[in-house]
Coordinates of N, CA and C in Angstrom, one line a residue:
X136 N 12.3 0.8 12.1 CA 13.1 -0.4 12.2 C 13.4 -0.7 13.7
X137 N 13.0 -1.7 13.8 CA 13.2 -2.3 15.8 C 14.8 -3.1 15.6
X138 N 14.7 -2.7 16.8 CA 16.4 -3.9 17.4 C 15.7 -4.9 17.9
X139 N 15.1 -5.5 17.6 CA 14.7 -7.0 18.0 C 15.3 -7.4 17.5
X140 N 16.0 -8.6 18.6 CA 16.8 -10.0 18.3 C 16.4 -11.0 18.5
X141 N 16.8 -12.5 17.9 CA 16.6 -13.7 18.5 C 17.6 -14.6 18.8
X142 N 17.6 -15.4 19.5 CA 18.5 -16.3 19.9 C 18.1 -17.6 19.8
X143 N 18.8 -18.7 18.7 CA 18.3 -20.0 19.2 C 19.2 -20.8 19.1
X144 N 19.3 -22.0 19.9 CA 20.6 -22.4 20.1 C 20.4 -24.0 20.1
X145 N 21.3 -25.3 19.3 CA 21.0 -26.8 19.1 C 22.2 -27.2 19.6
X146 N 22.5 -28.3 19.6 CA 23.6 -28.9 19.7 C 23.3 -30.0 18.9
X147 N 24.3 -30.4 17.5 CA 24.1 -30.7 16.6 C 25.2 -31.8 16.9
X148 N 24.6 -33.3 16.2 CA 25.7 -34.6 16.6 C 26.3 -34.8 15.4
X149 N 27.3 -33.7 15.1 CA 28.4 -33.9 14.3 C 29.5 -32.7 14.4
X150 N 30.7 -33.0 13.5 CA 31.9 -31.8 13.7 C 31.6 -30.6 13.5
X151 N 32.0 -29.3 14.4 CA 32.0 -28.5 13.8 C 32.4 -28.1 12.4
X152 N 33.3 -28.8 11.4 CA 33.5 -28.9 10.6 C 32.2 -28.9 9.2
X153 N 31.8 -30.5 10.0 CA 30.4 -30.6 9.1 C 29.4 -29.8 9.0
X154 N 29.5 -29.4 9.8 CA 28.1 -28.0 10.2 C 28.3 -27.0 9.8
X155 N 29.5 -26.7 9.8 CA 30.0 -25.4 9.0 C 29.9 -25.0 7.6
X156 N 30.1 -26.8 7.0 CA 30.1 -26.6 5.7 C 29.0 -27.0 5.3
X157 N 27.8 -27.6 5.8 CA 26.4 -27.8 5.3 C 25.5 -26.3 5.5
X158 N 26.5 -25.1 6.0 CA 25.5 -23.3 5.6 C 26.4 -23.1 4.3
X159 N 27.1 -23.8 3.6 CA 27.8 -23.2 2.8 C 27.4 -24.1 1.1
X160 N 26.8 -25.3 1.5 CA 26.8 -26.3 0.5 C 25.1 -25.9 -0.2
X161 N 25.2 -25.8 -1.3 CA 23.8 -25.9 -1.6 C 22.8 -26.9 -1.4
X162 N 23.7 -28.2 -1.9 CA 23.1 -29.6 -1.6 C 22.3 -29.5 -0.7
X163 N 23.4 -29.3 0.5 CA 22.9 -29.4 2.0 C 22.0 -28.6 2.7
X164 N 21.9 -27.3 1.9 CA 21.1 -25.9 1.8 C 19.7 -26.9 1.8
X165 N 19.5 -27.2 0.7 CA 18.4 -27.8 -0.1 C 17.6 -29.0 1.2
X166 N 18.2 -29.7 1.8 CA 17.8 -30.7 2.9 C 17.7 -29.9 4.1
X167 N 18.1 -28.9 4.3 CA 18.0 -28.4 5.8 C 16.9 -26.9 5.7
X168 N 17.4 -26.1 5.1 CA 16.3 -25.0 5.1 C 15.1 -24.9 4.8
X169 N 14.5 -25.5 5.4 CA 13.0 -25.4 5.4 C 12.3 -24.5 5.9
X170 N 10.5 -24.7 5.6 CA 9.8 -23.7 6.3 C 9.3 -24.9 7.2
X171 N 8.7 -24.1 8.8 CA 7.8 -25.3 9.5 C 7.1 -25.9 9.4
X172 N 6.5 -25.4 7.9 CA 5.7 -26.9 7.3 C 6.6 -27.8 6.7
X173 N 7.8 -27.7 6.6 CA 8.5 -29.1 6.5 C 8.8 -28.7 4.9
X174 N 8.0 -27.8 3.7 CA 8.3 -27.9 2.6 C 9.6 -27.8 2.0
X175 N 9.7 -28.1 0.8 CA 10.6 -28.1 -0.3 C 11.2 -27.2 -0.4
X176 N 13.0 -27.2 -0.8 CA 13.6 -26.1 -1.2 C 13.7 -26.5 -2.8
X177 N 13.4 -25.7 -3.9 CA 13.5 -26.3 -5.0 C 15.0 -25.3 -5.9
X178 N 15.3 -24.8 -4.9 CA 16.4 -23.7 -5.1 C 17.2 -23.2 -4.2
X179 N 18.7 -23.8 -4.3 CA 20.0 -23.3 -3.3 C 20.9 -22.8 -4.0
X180 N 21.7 -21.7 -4.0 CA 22.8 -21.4 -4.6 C 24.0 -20.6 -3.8
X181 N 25.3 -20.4 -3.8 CA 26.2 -20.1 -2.7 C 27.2 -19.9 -3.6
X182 N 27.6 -18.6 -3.4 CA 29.3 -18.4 -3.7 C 29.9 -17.9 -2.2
X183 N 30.9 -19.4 -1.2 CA 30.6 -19.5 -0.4 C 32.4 -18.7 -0.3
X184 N 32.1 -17.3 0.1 CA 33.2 -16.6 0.4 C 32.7 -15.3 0.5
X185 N 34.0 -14.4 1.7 CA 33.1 -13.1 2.1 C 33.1 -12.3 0.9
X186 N 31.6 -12.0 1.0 CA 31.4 -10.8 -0.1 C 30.0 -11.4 -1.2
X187 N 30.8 -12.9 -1.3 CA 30.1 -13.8 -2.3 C 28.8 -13.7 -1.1
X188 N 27.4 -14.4 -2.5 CA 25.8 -14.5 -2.0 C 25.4 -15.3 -2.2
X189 N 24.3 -15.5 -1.4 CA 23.2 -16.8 -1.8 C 21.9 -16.8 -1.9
X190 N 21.9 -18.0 -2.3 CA 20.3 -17.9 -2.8 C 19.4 -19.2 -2.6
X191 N 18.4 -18.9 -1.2 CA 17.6 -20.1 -0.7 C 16.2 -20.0 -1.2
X192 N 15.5 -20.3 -2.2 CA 14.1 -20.6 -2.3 C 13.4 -21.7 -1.6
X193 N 12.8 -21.1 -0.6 CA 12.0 -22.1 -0.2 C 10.7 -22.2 -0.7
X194 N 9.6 -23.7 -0.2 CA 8.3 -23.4 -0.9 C 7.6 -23.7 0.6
X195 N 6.6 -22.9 0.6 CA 5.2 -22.8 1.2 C 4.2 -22.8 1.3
X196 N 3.2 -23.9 1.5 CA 1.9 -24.0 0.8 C 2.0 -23.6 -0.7
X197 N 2.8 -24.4 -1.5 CA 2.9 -23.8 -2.8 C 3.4 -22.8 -3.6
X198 N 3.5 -21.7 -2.7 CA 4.5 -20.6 -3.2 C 5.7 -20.8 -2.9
X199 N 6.4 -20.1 -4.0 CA 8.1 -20.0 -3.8 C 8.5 -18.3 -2.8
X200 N 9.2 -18.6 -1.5 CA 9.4 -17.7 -1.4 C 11.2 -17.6 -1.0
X201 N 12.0 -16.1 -1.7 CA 12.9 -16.2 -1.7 C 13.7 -16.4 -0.7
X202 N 14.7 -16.6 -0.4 CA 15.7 -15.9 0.8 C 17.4 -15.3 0.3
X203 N 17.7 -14.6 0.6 CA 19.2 -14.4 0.1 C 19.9 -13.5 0.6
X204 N 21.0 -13.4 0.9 CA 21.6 -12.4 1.4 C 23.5 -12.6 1.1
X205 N 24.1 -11.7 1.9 CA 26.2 -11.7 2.1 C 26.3 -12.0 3.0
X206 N 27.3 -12.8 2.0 CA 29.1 -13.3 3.6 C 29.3 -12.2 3.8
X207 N 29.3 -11.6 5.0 CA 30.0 -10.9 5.8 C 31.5 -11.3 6.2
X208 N 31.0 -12.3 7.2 CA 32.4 -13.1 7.5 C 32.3 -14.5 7.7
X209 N 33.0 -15.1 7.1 CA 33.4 -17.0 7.4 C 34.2 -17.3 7.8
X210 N 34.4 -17.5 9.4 CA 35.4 -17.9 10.0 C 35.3 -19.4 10.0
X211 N 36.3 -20.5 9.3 CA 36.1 -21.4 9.0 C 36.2 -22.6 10.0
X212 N 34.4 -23.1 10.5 CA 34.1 -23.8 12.0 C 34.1 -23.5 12.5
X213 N 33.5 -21.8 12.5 CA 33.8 -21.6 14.0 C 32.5 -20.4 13.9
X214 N 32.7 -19.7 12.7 CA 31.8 -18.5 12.6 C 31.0 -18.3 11.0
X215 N 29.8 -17.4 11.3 CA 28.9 -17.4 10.0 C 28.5 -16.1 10.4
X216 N 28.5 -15.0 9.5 CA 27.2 -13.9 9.5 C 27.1 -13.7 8.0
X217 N 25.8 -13.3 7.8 CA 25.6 -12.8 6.7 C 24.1 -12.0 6.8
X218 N 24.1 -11.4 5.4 CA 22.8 -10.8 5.8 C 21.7 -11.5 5.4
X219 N 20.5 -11.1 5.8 CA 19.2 -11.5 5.8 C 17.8 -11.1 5.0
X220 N 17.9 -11.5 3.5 CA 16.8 -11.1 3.2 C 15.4 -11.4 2.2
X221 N 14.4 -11.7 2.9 CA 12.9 -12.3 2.3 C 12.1 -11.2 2.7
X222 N 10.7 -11.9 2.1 CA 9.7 -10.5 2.4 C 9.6 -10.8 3.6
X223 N 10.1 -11.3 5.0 CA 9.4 -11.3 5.6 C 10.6 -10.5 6.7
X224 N 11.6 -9.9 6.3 CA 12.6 -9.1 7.2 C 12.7 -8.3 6.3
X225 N 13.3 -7.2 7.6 CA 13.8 -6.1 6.8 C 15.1 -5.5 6.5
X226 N 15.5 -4.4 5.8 CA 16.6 -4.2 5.7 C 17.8 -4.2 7.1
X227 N 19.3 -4.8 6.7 CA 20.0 -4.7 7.5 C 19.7 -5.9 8.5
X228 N 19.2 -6.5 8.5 CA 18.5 -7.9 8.8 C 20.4 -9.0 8.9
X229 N 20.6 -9.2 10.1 CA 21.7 -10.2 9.9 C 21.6 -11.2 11.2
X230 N 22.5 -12.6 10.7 CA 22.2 -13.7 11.1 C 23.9 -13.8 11.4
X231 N 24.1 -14.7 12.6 CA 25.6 -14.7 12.9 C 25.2 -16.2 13.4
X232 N 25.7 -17.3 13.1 CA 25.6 -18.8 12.8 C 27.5 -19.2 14.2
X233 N 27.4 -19.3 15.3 CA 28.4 -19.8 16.6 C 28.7 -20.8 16.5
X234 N 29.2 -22.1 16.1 CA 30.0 -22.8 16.4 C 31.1 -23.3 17.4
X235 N 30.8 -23.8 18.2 CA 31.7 -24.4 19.3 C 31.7 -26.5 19.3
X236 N 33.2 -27.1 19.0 CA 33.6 -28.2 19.5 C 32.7 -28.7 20.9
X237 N 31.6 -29.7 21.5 CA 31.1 -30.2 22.4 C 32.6 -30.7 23.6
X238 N 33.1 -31.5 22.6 CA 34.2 -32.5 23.4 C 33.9 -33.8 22.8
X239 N 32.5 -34.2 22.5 CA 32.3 -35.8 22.1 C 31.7 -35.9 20.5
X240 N 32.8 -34.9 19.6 CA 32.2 -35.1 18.0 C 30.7 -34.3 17.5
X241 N 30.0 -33.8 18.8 CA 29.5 -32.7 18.5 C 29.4 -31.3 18.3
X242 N 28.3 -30.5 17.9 CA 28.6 -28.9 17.9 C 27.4 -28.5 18.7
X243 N 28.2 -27.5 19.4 CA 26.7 -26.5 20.0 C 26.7 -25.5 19.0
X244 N 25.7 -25.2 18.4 CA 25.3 -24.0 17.3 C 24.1 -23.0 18.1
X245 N 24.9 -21.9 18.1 CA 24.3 -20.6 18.6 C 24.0 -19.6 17.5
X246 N 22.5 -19.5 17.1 CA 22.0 -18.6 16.0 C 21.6 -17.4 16.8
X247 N 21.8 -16.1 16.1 CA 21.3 -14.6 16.6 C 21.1 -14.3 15.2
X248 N 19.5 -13.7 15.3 CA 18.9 -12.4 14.4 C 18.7 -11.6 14.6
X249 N 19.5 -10.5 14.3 CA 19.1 -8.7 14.5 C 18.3 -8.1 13.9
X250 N 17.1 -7.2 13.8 CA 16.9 -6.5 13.4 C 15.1 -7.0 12.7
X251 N 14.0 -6.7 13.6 CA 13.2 -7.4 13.3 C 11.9 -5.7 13.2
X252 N 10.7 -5.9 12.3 CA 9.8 -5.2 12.5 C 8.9 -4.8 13.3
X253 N 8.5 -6.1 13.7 CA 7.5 -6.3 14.8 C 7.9 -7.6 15.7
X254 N 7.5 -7.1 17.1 CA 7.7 -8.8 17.9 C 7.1 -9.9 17.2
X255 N 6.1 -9.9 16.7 CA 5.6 -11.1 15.7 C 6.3 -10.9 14.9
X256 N 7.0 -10.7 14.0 CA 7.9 -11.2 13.0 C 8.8 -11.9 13.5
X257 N 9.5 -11.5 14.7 CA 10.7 -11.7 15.5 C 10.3 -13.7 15.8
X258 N 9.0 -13.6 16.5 CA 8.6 -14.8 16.7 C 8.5 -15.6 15.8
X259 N 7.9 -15.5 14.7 CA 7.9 -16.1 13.7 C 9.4 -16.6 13.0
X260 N 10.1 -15.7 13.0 CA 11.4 -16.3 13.0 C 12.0 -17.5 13.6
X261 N 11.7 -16.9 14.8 CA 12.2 -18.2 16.3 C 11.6 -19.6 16.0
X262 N 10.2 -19.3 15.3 CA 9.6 -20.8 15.0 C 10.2 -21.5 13.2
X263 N 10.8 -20.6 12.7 CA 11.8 -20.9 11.4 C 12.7 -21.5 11.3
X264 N 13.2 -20.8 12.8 CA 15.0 -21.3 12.5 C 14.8 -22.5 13.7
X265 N 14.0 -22.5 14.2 CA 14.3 -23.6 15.6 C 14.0 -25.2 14.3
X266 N 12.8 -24.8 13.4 CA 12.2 -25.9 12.5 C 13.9 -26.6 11.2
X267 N 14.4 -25.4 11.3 CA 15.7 -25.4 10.4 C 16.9 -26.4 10.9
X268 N 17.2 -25.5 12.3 CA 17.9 -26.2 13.0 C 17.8 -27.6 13.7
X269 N 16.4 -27.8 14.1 CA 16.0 -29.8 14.2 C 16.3 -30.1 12.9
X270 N 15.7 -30.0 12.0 CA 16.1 -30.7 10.2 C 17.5 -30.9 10.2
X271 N 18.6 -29.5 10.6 CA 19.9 -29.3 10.2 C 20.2 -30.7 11.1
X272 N 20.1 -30.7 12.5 CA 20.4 -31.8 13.2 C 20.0 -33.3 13.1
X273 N 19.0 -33.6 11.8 CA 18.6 -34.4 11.7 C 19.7 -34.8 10.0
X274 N 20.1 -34.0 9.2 CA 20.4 -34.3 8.3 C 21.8 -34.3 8.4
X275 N 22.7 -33.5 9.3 CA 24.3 -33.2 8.9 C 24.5 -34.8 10.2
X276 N 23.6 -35.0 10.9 CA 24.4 -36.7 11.9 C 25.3 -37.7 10.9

């Protein structure tokens, strides 16, 4: 298991508020989490409290592949971790989701992933969440 991390970071044109609550909303799950092919989530589910889980199916060239993991901690607007897990991470795998107020009704969102197998998995990640986070920013406006 490598300590490879990632960092990717948007500034999203809505409240910290809204942004906080579209990692927690299934609905919202379902319009934002994508793969960089742009596909379908045909499955979101959230018990949105620490301890509680979720469950992101996304589709890819036709296959369903899972995602799911725990609230760690929900600091509400402000903070997100939980853990991280598809076939394509590995154990102990976690995601911590930053929130900060702009000043003008926006958020800067600062994503970190720990814990990666190989530098190409790590990358491949960076090209997931950066595809996640444009959509996120395209749908919570």
């Amino acid at each position: 298991m490598s300590e490879l991390s990632l960092t990717v970071s948007k500034t999203i044109p809505a409240a910290p508020e809204k942004v906080f609550n579209a990692w927690l909303d299934p609905a919202m799950l379902k319009k934002f989490m994508v793969t960089c092919e742009g596909d379908g989530v045909p499955k979101a589910e959230s018990d949105a409290r620490e301890g509680g889980q979720f469950l992101i199916v996304m589709e890819s060239g036709g296959k369903e592949i899972p995602h799911s993991g725990t609230y760690l901690e929900l600091k509400p607007h402000s903070r997100l971790v939980f853990t991280w897990e598809s076939p394509h991470s590995v154990d102990g795998s976690t995601v911590t989701v930053d929130l900060a107020p702009t000043g003008d009704g926006a958020t800067d969102l600062t994503l970190t992933q720990v814990k990666f197998a190989t530098e190409g998995a790590r990358d491949g990640h960076i090209k997931g969440w950066t595809a996640i986070l444009d959509m996120l920013e395209r749908v919570a406006a």
